[in-house]
Structures are given as structure tokens and as C-alpha cells.
PDB file of C-alpha atoms in Angstrom:
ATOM      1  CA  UNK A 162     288.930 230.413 -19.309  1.00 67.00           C
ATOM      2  CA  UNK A 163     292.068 232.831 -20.209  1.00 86.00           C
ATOM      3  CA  UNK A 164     294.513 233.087 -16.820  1.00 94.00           C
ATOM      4  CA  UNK A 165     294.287 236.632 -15.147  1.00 97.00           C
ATOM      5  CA  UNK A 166     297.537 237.879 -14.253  1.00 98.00           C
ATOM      6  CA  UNK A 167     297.822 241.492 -12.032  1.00 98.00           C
ATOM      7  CA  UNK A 168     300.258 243.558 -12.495  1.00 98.00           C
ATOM      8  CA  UNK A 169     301.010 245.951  -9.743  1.00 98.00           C
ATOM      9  CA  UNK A 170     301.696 249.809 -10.253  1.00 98.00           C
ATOM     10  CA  UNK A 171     303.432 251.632  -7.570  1.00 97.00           C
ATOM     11  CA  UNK A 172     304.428 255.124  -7.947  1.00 96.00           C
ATOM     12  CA  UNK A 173     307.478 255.186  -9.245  1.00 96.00           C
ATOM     13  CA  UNK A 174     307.410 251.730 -11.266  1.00 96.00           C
ATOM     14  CA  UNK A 175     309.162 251.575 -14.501  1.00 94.00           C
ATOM     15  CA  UNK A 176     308.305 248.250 -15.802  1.00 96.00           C
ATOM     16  CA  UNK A 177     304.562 247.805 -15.337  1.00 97.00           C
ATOM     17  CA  UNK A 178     304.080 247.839 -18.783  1.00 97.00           C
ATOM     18  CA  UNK A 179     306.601 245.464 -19.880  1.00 96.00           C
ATOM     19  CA  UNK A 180     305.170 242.534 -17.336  1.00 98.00           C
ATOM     20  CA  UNK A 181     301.547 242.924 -18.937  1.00 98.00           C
ATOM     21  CA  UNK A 182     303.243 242.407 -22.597  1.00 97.00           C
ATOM     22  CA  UNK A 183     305.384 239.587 -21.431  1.00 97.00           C
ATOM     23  CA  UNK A 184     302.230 238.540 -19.726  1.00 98.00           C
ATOM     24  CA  UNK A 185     299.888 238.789 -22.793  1.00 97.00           C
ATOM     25  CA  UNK A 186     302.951 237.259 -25.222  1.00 96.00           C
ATOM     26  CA  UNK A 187     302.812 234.165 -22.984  1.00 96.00           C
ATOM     27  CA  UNK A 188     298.599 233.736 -23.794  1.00 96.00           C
ATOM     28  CA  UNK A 189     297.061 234.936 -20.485  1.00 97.00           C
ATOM     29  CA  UNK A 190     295.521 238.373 -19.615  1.00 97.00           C
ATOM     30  CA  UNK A 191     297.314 241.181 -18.019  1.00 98.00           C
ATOM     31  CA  UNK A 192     295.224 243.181 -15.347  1.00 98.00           C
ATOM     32  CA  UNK A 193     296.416 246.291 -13.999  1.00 98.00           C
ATOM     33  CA  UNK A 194     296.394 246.745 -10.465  1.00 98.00           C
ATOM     34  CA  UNK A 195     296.843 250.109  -8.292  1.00 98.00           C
ATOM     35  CA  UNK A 196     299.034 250.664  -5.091  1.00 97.00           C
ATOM     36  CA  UNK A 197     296.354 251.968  -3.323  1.00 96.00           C
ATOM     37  CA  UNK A 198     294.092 249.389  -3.905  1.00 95.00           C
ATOM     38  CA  UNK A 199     293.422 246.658  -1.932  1.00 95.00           C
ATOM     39  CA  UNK A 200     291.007 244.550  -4.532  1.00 96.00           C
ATOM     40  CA  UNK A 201     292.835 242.734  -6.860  1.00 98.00           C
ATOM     41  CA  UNK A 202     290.338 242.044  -9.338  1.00 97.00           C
ATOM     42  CA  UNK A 203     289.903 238.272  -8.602  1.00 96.00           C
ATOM     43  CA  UNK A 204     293.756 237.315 -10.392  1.00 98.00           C
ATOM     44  CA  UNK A 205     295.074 234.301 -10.437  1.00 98.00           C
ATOM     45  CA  UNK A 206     298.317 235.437  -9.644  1.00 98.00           C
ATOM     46  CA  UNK A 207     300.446 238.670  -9.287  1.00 98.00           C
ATOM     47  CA  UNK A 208     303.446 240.058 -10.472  1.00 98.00           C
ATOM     48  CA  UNK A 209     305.694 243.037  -8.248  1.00 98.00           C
ATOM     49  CA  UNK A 210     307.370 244.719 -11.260  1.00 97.00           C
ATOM     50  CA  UNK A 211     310.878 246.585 -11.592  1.00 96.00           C
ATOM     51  CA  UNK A 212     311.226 250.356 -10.955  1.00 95.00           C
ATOM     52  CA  UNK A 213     311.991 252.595  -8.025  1.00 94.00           C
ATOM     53  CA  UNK A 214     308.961 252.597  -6.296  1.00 95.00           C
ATOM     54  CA  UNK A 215     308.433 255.917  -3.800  1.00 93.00           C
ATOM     55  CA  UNK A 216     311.886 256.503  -5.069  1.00 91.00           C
ATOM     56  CA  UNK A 217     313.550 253.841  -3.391  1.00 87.00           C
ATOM     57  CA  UNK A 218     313.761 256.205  -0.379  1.00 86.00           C
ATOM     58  CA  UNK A 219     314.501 254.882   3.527  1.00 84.00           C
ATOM     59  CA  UNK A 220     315.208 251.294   1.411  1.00 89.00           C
ATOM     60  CA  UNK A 221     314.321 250.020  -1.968  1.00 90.00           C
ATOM     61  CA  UNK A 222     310.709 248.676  -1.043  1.00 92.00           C
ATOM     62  CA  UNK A 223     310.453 249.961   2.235  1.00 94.00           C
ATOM     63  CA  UNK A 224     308.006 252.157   1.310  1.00 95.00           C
ATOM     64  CA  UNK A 225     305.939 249.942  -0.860  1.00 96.00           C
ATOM     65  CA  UNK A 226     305.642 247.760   1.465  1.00 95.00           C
ATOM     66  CA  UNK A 227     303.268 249.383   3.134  1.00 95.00           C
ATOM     67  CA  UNK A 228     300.883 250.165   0.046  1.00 96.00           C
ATOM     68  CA  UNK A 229     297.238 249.166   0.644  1.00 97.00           C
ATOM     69  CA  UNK A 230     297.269 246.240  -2.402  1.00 98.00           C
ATOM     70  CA  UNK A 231     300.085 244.621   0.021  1.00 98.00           C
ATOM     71  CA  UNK A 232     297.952 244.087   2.939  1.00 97.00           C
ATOM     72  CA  UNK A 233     296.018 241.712  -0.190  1.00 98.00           C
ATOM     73  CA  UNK A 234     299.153 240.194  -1.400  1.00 98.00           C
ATOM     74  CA  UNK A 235     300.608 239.256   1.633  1.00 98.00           C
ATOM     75  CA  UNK A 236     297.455 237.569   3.208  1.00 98.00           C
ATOM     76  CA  UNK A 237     296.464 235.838  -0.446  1.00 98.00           C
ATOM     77  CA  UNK A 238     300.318 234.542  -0.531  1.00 98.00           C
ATOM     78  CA  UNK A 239     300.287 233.054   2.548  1.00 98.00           C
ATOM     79  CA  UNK A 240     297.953 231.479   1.035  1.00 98.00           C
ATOM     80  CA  UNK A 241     299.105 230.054  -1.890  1.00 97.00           C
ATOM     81  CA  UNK A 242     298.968 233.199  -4.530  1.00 98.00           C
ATOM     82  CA  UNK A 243     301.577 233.013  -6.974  1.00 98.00           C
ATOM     83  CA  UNK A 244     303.559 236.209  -6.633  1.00 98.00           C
ATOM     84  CA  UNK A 245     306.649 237.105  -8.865  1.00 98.00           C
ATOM     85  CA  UNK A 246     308.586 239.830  -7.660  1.00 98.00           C
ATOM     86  CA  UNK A 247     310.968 241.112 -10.299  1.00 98.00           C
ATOM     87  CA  UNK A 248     314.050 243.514  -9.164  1.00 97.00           C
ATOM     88  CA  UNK A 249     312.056 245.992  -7.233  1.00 97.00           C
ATOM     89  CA  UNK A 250     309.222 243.750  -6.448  1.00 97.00           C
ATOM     90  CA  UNK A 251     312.317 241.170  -5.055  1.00 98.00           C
ATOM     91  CA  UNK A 252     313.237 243.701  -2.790  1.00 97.00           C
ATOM     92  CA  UNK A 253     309.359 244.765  -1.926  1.00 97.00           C
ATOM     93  CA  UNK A 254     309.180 240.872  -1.077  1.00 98.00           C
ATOM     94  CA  UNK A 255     311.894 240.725   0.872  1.00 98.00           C
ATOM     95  CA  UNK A 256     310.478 243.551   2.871  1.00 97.00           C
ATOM     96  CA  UNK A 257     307.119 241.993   3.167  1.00 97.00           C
ATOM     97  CA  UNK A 258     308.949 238.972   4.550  1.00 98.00           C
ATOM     98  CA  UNK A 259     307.235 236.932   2.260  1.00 98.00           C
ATOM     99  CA  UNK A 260     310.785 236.303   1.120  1.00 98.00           C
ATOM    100  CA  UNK A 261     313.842 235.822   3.580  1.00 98.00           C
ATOM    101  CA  UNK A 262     317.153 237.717   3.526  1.00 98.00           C
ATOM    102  CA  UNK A 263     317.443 241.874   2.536  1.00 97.00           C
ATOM    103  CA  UNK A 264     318.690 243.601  -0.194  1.00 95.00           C
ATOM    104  CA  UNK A 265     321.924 245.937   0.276  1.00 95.00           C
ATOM    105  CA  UNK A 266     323.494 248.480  -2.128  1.00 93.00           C
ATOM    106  CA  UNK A 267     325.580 247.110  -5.067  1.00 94.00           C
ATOM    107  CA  UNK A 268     329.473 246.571  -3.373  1.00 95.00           C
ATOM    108  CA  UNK A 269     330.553 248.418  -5.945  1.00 95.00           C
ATOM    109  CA  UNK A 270     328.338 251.386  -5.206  1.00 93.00           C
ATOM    110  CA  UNK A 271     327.060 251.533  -8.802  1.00 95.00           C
ATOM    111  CA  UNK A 272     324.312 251.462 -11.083  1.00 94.00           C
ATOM    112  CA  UNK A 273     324.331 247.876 -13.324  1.00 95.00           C
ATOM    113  CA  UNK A 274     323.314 247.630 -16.497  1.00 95.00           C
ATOM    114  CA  UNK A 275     323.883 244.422 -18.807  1.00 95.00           C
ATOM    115  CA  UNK A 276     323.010 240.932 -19.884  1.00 95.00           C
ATOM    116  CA  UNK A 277     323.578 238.204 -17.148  1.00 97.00           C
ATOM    117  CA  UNK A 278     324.142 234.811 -17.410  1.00 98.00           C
ATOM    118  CA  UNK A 279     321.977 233.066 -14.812  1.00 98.00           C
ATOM    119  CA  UNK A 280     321.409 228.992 -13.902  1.00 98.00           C
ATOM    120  CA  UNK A 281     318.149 227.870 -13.139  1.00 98.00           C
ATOM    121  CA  UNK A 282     318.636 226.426  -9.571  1.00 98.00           C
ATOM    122  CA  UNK A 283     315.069 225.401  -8.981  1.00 98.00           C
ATOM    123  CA  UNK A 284     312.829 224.417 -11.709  1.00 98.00           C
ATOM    124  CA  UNK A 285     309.777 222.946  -9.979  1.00 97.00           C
ATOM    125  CA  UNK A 286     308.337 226.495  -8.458  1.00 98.00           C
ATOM    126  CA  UNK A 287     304.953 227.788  -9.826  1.00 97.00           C
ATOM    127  CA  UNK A 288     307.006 230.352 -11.709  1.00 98.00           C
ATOM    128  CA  UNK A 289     310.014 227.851 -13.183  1.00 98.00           C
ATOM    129  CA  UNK A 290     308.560 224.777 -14.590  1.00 98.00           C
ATOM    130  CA  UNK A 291     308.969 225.440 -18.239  1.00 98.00           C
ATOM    131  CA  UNK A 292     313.088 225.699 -16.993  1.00 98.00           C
ATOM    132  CA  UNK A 293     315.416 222.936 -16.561  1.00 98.00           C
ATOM    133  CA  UNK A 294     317.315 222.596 -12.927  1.00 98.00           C
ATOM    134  CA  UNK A 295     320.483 223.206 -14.692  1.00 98.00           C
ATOM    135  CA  UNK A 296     319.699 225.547 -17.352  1.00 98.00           C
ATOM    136  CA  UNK A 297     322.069 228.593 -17.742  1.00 98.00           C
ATOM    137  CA  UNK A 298     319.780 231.375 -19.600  1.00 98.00           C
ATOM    138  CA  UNK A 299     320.466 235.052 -20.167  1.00 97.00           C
ATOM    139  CA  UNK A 300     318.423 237.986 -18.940  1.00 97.00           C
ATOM    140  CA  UNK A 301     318.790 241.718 -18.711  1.00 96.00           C
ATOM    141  CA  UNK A 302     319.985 243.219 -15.008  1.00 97.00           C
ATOM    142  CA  UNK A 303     319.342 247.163 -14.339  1.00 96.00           C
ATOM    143  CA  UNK A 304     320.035 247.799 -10.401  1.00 94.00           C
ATOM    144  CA  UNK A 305     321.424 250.291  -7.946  1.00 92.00           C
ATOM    145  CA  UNK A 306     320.222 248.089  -5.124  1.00 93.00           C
ATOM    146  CA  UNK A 307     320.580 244.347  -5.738  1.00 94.00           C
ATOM    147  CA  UNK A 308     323.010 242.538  -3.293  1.00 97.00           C
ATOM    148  CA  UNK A 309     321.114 239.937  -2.174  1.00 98.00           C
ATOM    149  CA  UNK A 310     322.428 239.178   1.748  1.00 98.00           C
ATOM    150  CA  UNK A 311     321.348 237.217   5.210  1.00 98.00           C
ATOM    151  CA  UNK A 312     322.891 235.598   7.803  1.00 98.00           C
ATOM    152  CA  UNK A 313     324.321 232.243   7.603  1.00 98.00           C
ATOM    153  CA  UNK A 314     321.231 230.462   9.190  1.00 98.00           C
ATOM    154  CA  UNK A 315     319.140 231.639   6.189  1.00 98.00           C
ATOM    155  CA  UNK A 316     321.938 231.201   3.474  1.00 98.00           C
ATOM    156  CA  UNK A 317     322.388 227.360   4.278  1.00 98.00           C
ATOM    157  CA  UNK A 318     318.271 226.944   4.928  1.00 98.00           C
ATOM    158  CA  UNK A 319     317.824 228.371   1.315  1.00 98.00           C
ATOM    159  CA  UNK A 320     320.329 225.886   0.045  1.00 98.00           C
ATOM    160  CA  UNK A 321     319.420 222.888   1.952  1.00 98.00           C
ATOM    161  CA  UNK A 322     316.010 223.252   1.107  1.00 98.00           C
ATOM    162  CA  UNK A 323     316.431 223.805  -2.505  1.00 98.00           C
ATOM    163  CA  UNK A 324     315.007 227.868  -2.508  1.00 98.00           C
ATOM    164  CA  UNK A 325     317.710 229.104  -4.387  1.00 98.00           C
ATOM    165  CA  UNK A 326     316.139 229.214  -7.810  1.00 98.00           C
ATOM    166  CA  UNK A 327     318.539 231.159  -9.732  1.00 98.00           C
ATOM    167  CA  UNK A 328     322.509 231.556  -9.522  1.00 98.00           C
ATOM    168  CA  UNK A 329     324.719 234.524 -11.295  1.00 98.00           C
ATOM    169  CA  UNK A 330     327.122 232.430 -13.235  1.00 98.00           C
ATOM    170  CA  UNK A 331     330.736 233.707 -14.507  1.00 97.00           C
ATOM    171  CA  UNK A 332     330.319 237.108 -13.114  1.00 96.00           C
ATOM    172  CA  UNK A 333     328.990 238.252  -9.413  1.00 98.00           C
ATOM    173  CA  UNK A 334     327.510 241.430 -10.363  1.00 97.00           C
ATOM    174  CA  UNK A 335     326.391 243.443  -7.258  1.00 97.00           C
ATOM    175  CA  UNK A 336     327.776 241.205  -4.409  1.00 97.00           C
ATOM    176  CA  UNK A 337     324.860 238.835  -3.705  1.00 98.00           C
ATOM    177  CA  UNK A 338     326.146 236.768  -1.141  1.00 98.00           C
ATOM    178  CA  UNK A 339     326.490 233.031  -3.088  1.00 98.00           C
ATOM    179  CA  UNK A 340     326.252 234.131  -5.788  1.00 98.00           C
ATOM    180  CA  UNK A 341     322.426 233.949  -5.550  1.00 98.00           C
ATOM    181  CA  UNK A 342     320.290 236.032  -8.436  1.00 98.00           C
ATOM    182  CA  UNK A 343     316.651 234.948  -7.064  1.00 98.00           C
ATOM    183  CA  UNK A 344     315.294 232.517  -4.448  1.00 98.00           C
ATOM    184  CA  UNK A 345     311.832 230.605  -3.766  1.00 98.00           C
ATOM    185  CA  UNK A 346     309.728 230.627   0.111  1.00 98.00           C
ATOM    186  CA  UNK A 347     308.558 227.097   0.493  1.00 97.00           C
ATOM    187  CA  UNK A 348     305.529 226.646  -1.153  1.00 97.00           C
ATOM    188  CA  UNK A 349     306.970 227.777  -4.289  1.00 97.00           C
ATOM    189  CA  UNK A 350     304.929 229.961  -4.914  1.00 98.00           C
ATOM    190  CA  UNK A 351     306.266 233.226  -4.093  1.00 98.00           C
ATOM    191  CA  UNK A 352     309.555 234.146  -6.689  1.00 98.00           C
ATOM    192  CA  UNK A 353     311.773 236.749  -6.506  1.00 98.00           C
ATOM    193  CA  UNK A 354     314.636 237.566  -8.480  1.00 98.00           C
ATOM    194  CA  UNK A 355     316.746 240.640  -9.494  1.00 98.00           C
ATOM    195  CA  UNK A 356     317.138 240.221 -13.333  1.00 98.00           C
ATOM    196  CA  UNK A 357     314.168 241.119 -15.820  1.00 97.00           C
ATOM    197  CA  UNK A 358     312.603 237.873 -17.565  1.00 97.00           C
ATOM    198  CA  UNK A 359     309.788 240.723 -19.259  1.00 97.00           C
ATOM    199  CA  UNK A 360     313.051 242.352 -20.951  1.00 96.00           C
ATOM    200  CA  UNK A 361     313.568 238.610 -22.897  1.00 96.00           C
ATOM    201  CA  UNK A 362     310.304 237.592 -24.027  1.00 96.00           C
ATOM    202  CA  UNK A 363     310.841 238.788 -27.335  1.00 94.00           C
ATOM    203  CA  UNK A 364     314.196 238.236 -30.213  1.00 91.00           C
ATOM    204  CA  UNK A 365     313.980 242.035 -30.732  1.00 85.00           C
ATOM    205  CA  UNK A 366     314.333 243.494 -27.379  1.00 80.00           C
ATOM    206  CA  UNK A 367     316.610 242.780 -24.487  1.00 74.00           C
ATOM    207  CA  UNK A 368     319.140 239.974 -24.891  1.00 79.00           C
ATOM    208  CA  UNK A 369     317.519 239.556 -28.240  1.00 84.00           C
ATOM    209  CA  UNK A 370     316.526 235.620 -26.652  1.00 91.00           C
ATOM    210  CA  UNK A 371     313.021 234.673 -25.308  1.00 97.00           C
ATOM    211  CA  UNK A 372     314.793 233.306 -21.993  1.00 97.00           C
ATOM    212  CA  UNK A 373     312.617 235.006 -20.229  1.00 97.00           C
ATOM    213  CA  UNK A 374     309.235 233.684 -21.333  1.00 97.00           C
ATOM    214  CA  UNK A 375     309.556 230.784 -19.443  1.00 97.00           C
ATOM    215  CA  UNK A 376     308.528 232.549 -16.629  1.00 97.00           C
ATOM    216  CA  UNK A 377     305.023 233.622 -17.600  1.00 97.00           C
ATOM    217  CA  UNK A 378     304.565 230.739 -19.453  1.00 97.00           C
ATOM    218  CA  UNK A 379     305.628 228.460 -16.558  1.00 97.00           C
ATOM    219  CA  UNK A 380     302.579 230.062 -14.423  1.00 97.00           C
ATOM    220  CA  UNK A 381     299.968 229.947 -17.076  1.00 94.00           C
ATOM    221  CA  UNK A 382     300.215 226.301 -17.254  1.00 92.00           C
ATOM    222  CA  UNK A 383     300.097 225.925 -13.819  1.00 90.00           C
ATOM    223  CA  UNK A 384     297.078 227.722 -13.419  1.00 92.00           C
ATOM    224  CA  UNK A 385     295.653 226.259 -16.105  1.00 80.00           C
ATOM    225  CA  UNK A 386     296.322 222.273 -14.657  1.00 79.00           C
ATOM    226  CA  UNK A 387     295.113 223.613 -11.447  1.00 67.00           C
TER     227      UNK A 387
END
């Protein structure tokens, strides 16, 4: 039986479209889901795409938050859903405090727009395991918002229990406090990062690398050895 992935559309989302290709690339079945909607279709897992969702106003993900399919996705996480939240959908987690830690304003005040080097911190969550802890890959980073900060309580729990899952290497490039591109809650099943593994699933787009497939195909075979 093919995996069912959801993809969430929120108004404003840029990137909805992008997920369900990487999605269907990596051999499982994209399923579109709606903001205000709080069935999601019976997937297997979801994915909180990039964008600017209400417009990024009050906070990026503030808003979004508070959209009827989240009510679903928080209570199904909780109880072991896998959720990727990519860019926007980091900082929608991070709202939902289904992730620790906020995101701030880039501390240089601009909008970022290049390839990043990343290492793979954590290679054992549901969204990871076709990575190697170790791995330095490169994917595409568009954000306005993405300075990942918390206090120093959170910052050392994150590294001392291994939820770091990716690290910007060589260049910093919004400010994220250690240096930290996208981290894990405990289960591992709940992923958020700023940089765009949809925007690398294919040698002609993006970074012109597949370092980004691993993502979706890391989940698939989860589900599918569940």
C-alpha cells in the first residue's frame, strides 16, 4: 500500500506544490490538505511547507497557528505523526510548541537567498534516516525570518539530548543561535528546519544535487517498516 503524505496549504504558501513533487519523486502519494480543514484524509504523515502564510503578519506562523487543520496536527503529533515543517512550517512549529525555541528576524535585517551548506546532526529521526550523522549536504535557503533563538536552558537540552538535527556549516546565515539550521522534539518525529530539501530533489533545479531527497525518502521507509 503506497504511503500517503499531506501536504498543507495555508493562504499565503509558496511551496505546496514543490513538497507534493518531492513527495511523489521519492515513491509515495502526495495529498493536499486545506487550512481550514481539520480532516486530514487518513495520512500517514504531514508536511508544513515554505511560504508566508497570512503574510507572515504579528509573527511568521503566528497566524497559522491557529488554522483549523492545526488543532489535527498538533493532537495527531503528540501522538506520534510525523510532521516536517520546512522554513515557514519550522516557524508554524515552533509556534505550535510542538517544537521548542522561536524564530526572530534575520540579524542582518534581510531577505536570504542561496545554497547552504548544512551537517546532518541527527540521522536517526523519522525524517533523517537515509542521512549520515556527519553528513554535510547542500540545500537551498529563502528567508526574511529564520534566526533560530531560545534561552540557554533549551539550547543545551537540544544539544544534550541530541535534537539538533542540522547545523549551518562555514557560513551563519541569519543569526541562528549555534549555528543551528533545524532541530528534532523527542520522539523524532516532529522536524523542522529552515532550508528547502523539496528545492534538491532533482539535478535540474535548486542546488542542481538530490540532497534533499533524503528527506522524503527517509519517511517513506519508515512508514513502510512500520
Amino acid at each position: 500500500m503506497t504511503a500517503r503524505i499531506g501536504v498543507v496549504t495555508f493562504p499565503g504558501s509558496l511551496d505546496d506544490r514543490d513538497s507534493r513533487r518531492a513527495i511523489r519523486l521519492a515513491g509515495a502519494e502526495p495529498v493536499a490538505l486545506w487550512h481550514k480543514d481539520k480532516d486530514l484524509k487518513q495520512v500517514d504523515a504531514v508536511v508544513l511547507c515554505g511560504g508566508f502564510s497570512y503574510g507572515d503578519y504579528l509573527r511568521a506562523g503566528a497566524i497559522a497557528r491557529f488554522s483549523p487543520v492545526m488543532d489535527t496536527i498538533i493532537d495527531q503529533a503528540k501522538a506520534g505523526l510525523p510532521v516536517l515543517g520546512i522554513c515557514n512550517g519550522f516557524q508554524i512549529l515552533t509556534e505550535a510548541h510542538l517544537l521548542p525555541g522561536a524564530m526572530l528576524g534575520n540579524d542582518h535585517l534581510h531577505f536570504i537567498c542561496r545554497d547552504q551548506k548544512l551537517r546532518v546532526e541527527n540521522a536517526e529521526t523519522a525524517w533523517t534516516t537515509d542521512y549520515a550523522a556527519g553528513q554535510e549536504i547542500h540545500i537551498p535557503l529563502k528567508n526574511m525570518d529564520g534566526r533560530y533563538v531560545a534561552d540557554d536552558y533549551t539550547l543545551d537540552k537540544l544539544e544534550a539530548e541530541g535534537r539538533v538535527a542540522f547545523r549551518y556549516v562555514d557560513f551563519n546565515p541569519n543569526g541562528s543561535l549555534r549555528d543551528i539550521a533545524g532541530i528534532t522534539n523527542e520522539a523524532g518525529n516532529v522536524v523542522g528546519l529552515m532550508p528547502h530539501p523539496e528545492h534538491a530533489v532533482e539535478p535540474l533545479i535548486g542546488t542542481g544535487r538530490t540532497d534533499g531527497l533524503p528527506f522524503f525518502t527517509s519517511i517513506l521507509k519508515k512508514l513502510v517498516n512500520a
